Backbone as ProteinMPNN parsed JSONL, in Angstrom:
{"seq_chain_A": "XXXXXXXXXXXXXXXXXXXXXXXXXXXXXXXXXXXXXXXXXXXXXXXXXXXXXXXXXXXXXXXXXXXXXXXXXXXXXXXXXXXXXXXXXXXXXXXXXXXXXXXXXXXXXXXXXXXXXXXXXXXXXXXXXXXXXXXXXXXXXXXXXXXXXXXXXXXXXXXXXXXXXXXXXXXXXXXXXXXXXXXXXXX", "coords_chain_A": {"N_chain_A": [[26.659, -24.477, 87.628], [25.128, -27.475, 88.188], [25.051, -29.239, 91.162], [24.245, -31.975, 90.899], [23.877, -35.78, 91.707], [26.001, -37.494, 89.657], [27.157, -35.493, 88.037], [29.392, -33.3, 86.5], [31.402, -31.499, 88.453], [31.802, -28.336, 87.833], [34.605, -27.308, 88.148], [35.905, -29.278, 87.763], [35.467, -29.901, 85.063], [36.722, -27.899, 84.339], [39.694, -28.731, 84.061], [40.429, -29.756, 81.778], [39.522, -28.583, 79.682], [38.773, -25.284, 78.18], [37.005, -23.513, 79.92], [34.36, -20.831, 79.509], [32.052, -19.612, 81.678], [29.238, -17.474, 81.779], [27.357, -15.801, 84.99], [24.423, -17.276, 85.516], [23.852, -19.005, 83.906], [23.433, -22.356, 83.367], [25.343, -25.415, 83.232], [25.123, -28.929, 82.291], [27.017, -31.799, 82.803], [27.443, -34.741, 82.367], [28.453, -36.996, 84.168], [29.65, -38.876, 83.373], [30.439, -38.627, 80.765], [32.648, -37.8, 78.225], [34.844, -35.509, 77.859], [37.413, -33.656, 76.189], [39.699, -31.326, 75.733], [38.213, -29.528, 75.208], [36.479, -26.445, 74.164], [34.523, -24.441, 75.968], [31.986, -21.59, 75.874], [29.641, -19.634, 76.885], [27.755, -17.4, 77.081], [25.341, -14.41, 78.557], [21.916, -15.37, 79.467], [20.346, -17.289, 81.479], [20.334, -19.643, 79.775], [21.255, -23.131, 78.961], [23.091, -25.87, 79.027], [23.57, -29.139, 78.074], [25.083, -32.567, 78.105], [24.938, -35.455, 77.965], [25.201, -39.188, 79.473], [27.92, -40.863, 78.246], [28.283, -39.064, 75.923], [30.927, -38.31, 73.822], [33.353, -35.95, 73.877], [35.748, -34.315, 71.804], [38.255, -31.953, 71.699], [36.279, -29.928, 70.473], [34.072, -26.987, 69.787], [31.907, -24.838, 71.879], [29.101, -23.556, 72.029], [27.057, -21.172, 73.818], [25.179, -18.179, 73.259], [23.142, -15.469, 74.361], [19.665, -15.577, 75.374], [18.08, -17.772, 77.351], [18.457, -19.82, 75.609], [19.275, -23.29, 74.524], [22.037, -26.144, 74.524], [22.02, -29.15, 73.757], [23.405, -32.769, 74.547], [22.867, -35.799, 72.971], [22.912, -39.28, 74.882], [25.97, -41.373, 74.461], [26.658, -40.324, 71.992], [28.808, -39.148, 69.225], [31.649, -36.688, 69.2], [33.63, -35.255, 67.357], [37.372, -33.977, 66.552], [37.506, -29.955, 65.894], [35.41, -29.668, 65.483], [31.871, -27.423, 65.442], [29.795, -25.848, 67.529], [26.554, -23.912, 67.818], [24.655, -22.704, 69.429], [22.315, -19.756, 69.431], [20.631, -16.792, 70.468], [16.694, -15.858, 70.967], [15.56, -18.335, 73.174], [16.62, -20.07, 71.381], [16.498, -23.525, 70.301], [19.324, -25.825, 70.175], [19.329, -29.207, 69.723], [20.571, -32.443, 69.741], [20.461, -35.712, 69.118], [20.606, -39.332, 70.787], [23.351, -41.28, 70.157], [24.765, -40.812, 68.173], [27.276, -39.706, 65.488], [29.758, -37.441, 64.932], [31.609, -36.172, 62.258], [35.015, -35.203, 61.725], [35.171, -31.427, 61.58], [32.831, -30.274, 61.543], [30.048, -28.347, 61.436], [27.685, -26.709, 63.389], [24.916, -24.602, 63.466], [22.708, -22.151, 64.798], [22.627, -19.835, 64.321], [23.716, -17.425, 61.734], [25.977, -15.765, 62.764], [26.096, -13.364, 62.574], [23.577, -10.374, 62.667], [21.678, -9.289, 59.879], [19.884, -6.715, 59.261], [17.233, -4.424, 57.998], [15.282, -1.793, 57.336], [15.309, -1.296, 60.473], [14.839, -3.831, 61.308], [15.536, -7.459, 62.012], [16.558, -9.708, 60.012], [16.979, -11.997, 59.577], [17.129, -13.96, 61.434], [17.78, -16.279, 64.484], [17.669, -19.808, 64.266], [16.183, -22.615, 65.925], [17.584, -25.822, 65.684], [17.039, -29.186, 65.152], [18.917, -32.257, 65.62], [18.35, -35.924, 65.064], [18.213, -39.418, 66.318], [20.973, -41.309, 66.415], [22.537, -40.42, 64.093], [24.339, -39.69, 61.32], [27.241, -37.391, 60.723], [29.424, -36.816, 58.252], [32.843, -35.966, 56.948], [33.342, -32.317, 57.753], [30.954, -31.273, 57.259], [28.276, -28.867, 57.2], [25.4, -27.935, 59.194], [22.537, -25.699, 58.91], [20.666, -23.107, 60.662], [17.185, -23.902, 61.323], [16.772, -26.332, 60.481], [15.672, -30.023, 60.553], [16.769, -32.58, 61.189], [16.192, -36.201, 60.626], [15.721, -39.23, 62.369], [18.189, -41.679, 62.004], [19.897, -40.609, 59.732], [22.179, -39.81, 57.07], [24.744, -37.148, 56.547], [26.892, -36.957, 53.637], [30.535, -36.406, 53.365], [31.221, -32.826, 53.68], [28.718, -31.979, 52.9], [26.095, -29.113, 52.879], [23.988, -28.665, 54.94], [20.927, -27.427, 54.301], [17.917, -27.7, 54.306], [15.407, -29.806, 55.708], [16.343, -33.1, 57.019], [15.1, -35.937, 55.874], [13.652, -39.336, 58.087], [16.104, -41.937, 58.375], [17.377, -41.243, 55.706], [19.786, -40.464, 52.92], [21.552, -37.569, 52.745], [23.098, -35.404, 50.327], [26.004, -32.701, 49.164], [26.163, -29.465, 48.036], [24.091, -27.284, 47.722], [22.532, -29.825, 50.089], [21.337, -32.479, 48.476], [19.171, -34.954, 48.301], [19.716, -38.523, 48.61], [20.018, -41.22, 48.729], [17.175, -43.153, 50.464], [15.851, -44.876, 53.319], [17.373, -46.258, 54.493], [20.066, -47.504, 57.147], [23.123, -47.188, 59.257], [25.894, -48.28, 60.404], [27.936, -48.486, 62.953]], "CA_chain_A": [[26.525, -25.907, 87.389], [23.958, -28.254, 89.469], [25.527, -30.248, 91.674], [23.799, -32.963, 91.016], [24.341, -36.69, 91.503], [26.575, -37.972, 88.586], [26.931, -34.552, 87.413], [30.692, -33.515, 86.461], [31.445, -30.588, 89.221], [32.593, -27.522, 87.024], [36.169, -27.271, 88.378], [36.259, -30.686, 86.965], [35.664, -29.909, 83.661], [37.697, -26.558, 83.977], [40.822, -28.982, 83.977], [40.752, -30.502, 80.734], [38.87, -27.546, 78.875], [38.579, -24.186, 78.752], [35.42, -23.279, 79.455], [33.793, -19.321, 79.834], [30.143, -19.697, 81.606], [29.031, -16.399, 82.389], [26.824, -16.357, 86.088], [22.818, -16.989, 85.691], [23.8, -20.472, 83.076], [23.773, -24.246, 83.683], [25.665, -26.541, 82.336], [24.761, -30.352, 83.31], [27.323, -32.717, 81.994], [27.1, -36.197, 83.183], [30.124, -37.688, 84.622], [30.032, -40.771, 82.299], [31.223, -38.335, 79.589], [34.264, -38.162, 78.102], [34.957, -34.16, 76.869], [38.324, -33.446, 76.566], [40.258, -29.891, 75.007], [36.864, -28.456, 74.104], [36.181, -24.669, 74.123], [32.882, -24.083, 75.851], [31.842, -20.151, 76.073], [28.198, -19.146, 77.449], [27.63, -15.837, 77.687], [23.932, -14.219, 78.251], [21.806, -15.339, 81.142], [19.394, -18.706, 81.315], [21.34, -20.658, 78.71], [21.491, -24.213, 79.312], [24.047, -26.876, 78.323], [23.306, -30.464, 78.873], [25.755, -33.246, 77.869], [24.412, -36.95, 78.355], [25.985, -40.251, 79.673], [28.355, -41.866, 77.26], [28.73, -38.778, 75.155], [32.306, -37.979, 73.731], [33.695, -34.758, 72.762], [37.13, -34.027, 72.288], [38.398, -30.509, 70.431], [35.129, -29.46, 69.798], [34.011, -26.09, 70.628], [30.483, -25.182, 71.651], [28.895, -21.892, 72.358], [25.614, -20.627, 74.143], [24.785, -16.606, 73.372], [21.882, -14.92, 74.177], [18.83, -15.394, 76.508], [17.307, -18.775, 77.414], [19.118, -20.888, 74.532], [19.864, -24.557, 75.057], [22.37, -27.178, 73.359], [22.003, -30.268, 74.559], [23.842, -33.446, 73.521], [22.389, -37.276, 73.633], [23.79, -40.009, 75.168], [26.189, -41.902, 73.242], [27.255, -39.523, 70.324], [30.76, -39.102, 69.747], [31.463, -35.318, 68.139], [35.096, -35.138, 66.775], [37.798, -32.727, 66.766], [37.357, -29.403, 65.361], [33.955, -29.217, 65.319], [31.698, -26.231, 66.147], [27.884, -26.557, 67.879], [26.749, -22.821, 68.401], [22.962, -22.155, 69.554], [22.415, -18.507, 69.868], [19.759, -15.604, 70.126], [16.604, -15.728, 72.551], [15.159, -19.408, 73.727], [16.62, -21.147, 70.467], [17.381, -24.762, 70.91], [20.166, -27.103, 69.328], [18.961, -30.546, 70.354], [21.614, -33.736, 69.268], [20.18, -36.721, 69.791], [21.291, -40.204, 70.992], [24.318, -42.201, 69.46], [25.286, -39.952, 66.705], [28.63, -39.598, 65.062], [29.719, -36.417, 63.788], [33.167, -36.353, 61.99], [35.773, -33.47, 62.262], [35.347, -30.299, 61.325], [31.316, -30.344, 61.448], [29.624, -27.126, 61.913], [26.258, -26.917, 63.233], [24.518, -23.474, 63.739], [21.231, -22.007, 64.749], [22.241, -18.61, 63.871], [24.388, -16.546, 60.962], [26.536, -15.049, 63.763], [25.858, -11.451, 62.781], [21.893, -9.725, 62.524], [21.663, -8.485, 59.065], [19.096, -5.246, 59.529], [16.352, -4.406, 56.95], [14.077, -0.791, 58.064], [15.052, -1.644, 61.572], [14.292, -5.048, 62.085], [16.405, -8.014, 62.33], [15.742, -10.191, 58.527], [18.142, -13.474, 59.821], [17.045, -14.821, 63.171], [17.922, -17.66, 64.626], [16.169, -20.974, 64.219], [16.261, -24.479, 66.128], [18.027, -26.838, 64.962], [16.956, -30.677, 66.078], [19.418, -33.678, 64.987], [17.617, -36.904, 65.514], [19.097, -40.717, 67.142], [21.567, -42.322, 65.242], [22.773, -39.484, 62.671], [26.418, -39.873, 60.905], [27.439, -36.062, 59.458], [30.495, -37.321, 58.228], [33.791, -34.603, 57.472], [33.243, -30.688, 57.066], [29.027, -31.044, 57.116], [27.342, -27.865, 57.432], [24.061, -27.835, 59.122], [22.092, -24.312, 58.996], [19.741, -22.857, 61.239], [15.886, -23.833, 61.185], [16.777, -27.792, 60.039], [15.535, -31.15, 61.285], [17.693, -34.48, 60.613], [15.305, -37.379, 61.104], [16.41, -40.459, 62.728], [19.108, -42.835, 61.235], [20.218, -39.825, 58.111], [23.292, -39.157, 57.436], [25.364, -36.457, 55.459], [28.323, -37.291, 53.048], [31.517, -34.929, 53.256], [31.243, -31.533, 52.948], [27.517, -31.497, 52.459], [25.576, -27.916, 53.313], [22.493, -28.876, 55.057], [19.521, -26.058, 54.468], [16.916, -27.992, 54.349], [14.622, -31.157, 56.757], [16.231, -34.211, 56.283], [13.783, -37.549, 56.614], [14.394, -40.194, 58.774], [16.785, -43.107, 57.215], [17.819, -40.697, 54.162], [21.661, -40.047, 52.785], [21.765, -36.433, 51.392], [25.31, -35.006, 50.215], [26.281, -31.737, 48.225], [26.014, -27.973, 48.516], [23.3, -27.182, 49.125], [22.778, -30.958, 50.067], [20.699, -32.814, 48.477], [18.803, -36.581, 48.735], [20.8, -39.245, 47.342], [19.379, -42.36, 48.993], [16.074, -43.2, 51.288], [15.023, -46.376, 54.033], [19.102, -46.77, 54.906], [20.621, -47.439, 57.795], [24.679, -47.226, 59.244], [26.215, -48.783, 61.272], [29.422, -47.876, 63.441]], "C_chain_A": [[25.746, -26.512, 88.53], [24.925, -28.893, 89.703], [24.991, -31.496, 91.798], [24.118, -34.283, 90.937], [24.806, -37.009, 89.777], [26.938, -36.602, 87.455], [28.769, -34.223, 87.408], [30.842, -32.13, 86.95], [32.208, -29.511, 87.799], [34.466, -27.308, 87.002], [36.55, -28.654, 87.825], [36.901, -30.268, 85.979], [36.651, -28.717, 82.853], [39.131, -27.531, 83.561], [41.327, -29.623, 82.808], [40.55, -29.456, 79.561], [39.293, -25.998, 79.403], [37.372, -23.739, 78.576], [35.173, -21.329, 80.077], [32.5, -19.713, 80.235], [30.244, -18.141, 82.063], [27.511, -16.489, 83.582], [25.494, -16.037, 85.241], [22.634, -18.431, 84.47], [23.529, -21.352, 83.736], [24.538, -24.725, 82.815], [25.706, -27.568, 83.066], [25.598, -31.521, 82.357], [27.639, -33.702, 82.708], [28.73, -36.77, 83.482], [31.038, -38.722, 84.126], [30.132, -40.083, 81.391], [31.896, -37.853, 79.602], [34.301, -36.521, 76.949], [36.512, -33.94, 77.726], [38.849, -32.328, 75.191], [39.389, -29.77, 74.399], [37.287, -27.189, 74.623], [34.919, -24.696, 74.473], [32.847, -22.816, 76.186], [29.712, -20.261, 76.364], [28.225, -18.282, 77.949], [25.896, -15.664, 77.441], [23.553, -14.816, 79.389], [20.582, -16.224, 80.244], [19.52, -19.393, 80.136], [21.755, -21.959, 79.595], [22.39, -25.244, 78.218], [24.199, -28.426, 79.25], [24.006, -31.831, 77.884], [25.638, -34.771, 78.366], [25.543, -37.692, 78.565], [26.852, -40.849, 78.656], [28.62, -40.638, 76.065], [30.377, -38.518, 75.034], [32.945, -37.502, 72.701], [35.249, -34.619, 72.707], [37.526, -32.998, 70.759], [37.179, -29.998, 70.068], [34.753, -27.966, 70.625], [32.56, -25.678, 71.093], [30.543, -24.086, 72.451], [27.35, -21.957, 72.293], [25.912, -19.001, 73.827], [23.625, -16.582, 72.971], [21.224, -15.39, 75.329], [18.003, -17.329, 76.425], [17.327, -20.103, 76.041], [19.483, -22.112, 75.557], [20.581, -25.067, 73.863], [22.626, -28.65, 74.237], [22.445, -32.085, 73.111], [23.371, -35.139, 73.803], [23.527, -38.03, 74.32], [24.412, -40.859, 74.206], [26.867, -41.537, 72.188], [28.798, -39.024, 70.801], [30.529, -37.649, 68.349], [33.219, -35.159, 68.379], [35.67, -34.238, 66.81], [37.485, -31.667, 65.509], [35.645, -28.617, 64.672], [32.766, -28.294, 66.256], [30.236, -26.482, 66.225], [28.032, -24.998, 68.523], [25.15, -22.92, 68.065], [23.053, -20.332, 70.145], [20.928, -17.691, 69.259], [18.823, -15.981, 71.276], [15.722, -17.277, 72.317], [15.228, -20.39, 72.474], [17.429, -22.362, 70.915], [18.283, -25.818, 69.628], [20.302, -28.235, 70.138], [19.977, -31.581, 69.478], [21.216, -35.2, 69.968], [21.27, -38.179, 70.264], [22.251, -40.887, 69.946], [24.359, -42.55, 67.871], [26.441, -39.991, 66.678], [28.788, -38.624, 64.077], [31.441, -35.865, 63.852], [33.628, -35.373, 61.965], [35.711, -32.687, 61.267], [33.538, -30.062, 61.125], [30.974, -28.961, 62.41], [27.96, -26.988, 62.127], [25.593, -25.79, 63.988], [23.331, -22.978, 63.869], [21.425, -20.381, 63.988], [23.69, -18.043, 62.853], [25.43, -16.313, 61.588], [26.582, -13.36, 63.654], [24.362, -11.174, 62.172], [22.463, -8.739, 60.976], [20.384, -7.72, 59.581], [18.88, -4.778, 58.001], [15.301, -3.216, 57.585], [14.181, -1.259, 59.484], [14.309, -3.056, 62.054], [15.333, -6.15, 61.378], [15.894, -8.988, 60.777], [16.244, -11.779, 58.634], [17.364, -13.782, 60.72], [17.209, -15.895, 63.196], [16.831, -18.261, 64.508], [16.301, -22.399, 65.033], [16.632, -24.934, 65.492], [17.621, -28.443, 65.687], [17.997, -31.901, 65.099], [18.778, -34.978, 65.688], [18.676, -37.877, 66.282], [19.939, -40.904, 66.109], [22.028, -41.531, 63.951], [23.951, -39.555, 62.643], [26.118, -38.568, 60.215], [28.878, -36.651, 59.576], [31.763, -35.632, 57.886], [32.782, -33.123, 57.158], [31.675, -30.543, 56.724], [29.171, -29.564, 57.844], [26.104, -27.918, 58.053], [23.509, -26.438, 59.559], [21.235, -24.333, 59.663], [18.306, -23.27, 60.593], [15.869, -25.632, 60.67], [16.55, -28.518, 61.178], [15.84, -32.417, 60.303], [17.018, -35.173, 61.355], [16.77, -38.578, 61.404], [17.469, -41.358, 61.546], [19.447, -42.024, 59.798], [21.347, -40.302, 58.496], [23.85, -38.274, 56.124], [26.25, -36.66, 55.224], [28.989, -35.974, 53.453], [31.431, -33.676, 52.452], [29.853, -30.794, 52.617], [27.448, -30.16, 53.396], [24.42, -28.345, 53.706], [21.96, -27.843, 55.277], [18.152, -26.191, 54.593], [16.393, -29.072, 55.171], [15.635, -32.245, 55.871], [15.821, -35.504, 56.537], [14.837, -38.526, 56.985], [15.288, -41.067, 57.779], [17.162, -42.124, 55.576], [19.403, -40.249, 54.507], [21.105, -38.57, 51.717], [23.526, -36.071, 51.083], [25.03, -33.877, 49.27], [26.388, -30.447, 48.745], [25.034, -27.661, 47.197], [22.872, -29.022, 49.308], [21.504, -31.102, 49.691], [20.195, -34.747, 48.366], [19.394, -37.394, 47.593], [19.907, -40.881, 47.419], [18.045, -42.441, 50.322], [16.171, -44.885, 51.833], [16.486, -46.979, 54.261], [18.924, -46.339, 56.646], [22.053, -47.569, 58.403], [24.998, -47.506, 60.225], [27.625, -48.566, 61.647], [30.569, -49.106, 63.443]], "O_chain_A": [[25.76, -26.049, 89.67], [25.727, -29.228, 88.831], [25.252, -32.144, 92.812], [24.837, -34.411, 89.946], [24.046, -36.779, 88.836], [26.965, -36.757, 86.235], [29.454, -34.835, 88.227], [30.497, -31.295, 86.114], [33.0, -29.962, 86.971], [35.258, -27.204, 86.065], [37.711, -28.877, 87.482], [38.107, -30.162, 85.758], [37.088, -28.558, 81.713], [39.754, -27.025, 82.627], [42.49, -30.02, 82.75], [41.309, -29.458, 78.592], [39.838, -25.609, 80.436], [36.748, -23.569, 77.529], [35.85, -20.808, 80.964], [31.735, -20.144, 79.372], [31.236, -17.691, 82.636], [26.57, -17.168, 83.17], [25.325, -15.048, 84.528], [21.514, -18.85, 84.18], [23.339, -21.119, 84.93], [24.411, -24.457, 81.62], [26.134, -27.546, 84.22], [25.062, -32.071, 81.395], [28.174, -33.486, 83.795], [29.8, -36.793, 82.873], [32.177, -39.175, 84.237], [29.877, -40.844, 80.458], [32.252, -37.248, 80.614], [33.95, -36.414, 75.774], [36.826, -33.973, 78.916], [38.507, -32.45, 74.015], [39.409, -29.832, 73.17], [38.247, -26.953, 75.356], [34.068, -24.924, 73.613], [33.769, -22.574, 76.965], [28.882, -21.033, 75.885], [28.61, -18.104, 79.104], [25.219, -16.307, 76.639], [24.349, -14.952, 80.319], [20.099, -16.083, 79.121], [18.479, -19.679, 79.544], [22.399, -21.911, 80.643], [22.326, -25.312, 76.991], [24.63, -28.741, 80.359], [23.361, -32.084, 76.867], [26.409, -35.133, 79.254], [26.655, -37.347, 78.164], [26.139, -41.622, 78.017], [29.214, -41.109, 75.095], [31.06, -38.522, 76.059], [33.177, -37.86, 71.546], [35.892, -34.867, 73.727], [37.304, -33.11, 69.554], [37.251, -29.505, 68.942], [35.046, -27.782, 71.806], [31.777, -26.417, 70.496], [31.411, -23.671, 73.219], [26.597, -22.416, 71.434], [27.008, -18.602, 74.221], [23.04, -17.1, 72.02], [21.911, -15.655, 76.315], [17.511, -17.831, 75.415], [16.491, -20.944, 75.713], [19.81, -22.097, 76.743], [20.286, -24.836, 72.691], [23.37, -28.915, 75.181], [22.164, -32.405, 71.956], [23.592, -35.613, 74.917], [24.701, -37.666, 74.386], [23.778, -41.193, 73.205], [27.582, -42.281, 71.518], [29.482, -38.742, 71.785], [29.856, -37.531, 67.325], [33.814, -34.985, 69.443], [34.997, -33.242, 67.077], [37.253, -32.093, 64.377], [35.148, -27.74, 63.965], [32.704, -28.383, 67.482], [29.551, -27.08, 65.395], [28.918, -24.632, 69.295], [24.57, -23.114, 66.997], [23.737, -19.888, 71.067], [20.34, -17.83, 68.187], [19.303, -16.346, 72.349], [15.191, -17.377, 71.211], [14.395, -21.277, 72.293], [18.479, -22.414, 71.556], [17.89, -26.321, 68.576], [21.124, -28.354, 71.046], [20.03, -31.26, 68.291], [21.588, -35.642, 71.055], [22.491, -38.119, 70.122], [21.794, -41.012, 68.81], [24.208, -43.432, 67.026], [26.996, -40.297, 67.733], [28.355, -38.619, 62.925], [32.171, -35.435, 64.745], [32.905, -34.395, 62.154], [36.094, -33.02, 60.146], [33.32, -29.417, 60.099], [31.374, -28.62, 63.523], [27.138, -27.131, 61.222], [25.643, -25.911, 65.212], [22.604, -23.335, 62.942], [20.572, -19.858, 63.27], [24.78, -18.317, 63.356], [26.335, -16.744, 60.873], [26.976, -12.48, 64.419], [24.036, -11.812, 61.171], [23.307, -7.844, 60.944], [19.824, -8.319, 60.499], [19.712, -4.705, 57.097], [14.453, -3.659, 58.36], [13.109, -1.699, 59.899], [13.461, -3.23, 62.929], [15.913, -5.841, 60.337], [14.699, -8.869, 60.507], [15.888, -12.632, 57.821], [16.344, -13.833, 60.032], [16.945, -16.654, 62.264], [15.654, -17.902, 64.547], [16.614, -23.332, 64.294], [16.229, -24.719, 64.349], [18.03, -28.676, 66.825], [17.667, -32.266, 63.97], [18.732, -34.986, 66.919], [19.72, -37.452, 66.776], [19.609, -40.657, 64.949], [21.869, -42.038, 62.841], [24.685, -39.515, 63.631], [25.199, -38.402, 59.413], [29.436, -36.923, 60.639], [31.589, -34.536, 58.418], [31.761, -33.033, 56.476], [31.286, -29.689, 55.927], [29.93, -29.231, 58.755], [25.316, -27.973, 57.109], [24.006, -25.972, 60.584], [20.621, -25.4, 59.67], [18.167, -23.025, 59.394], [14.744, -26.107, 60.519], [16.864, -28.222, 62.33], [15.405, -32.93, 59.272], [17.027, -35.028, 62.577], [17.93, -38.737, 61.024], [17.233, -41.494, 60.346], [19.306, -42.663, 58.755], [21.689, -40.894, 59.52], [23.548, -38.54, 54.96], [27.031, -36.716, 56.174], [28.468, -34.901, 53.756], [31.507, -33.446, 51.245], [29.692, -29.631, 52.247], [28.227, -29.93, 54.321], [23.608, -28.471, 52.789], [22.264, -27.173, 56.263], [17.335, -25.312, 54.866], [17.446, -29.554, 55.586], [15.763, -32.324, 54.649], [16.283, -36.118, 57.499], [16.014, -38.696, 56.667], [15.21, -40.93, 56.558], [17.109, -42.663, 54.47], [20.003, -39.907, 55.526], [20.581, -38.489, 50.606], [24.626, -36.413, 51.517], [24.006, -33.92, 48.588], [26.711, -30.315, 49.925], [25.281, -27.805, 45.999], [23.01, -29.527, 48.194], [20.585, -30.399, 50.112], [21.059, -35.624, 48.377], [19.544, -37.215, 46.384], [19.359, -41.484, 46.497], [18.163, -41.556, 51.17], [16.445, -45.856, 51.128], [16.649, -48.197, 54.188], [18.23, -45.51, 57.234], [22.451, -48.553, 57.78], [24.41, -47.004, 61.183], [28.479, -48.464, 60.766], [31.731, -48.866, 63.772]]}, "name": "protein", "num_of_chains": 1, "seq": "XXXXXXXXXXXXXXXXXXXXXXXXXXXXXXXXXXXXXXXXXXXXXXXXXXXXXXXXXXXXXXXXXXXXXXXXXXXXXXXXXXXXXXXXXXXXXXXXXXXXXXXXXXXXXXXXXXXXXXXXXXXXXXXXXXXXXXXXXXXXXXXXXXXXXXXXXXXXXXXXXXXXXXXXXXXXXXXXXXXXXXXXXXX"}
């Protein structure tokens, strides 16, 4: 962990959480946020985890594996209990932008968690995931590897996101799809 001004010393955050970093990580979480009984694990080496001013996690679990992965969370966004943020494989990023709200049990994944294998080569790989400003995934959302949630979406309960979803749009379903366009929500 950097010691950096406003930065929340690791033994801090050991006391509320349980966290696993394994040595050659970062994690940079700002002191003005509010994470309480998460699960963080980071295993693998140059994995970064960066947690903005004003965010606030509580029960949530969140997992780096692999080489040069980041998950980084805006300022602002409140991520609920039960919910799982896992970037994994080599330099994939799960970006969460500013003053989002994502309701409990929300799962948001860059990768499968196991390499299906095809003639020796890997047929899954991870993908980036980016969530934009201002995104509501409301209960039990899904979002799958290789997606981008534009500014001001949001997903109804339960949706599966597999696919982009544009700024200001409501999708919902499995696999989710567009319900409404040019919306915005307000907390």
């Amino acid at each position: 962990m950097s010691e950096q001004q406003g930065a929340l010393p690791l033994w801090r955050l050991r006391l509320r959480n349980k966290v696993r970093v394994a040595a050659g990580n970062r994690v940079e979480a700002s002191a003005a946020a509010r994470i309480r009984e998460c699960y963080l694990v980071i295993k693998g080496s140059g994995n970064r985890l960066v947690i903005e001013p004003g965010a606030n996690l509580r029960g949530v679990k969140l997992q780096l594996l692999g080489e040069g992965c980041e998950l980084h969370i805006g300022a602002d966004t409140v991520i609920g209990a039960g919910c799982y943020l896992s970037s994994r494989g080599t330099a994939t990023r799960l970006i969460v932008g500013r003053d989002g709200m994502f309701s409990r049990q929300v799962k948001v994944m860059t990768g499968d968690g196991h390499d299906i294998v095809q003639e020796g080569r890997c047929i899954n790989p991870p993908r980036s995931i980016t969530i934009g400003d201002h995104v509501w995934l409301a209960d039990s959302v899904t979002v799958l590897k290789g997606v981008q949630v534009g500014d001001n979406a949001v997903a109804g309960n339960g949706s599966v996101v597999t696919r982009d979803v544009g700024a200001g749009t409501i999708v919902a379903g499995n696999p989710a799809r567009e319900i409404k366009q040019n919306i915005n929500w307000v907390r």
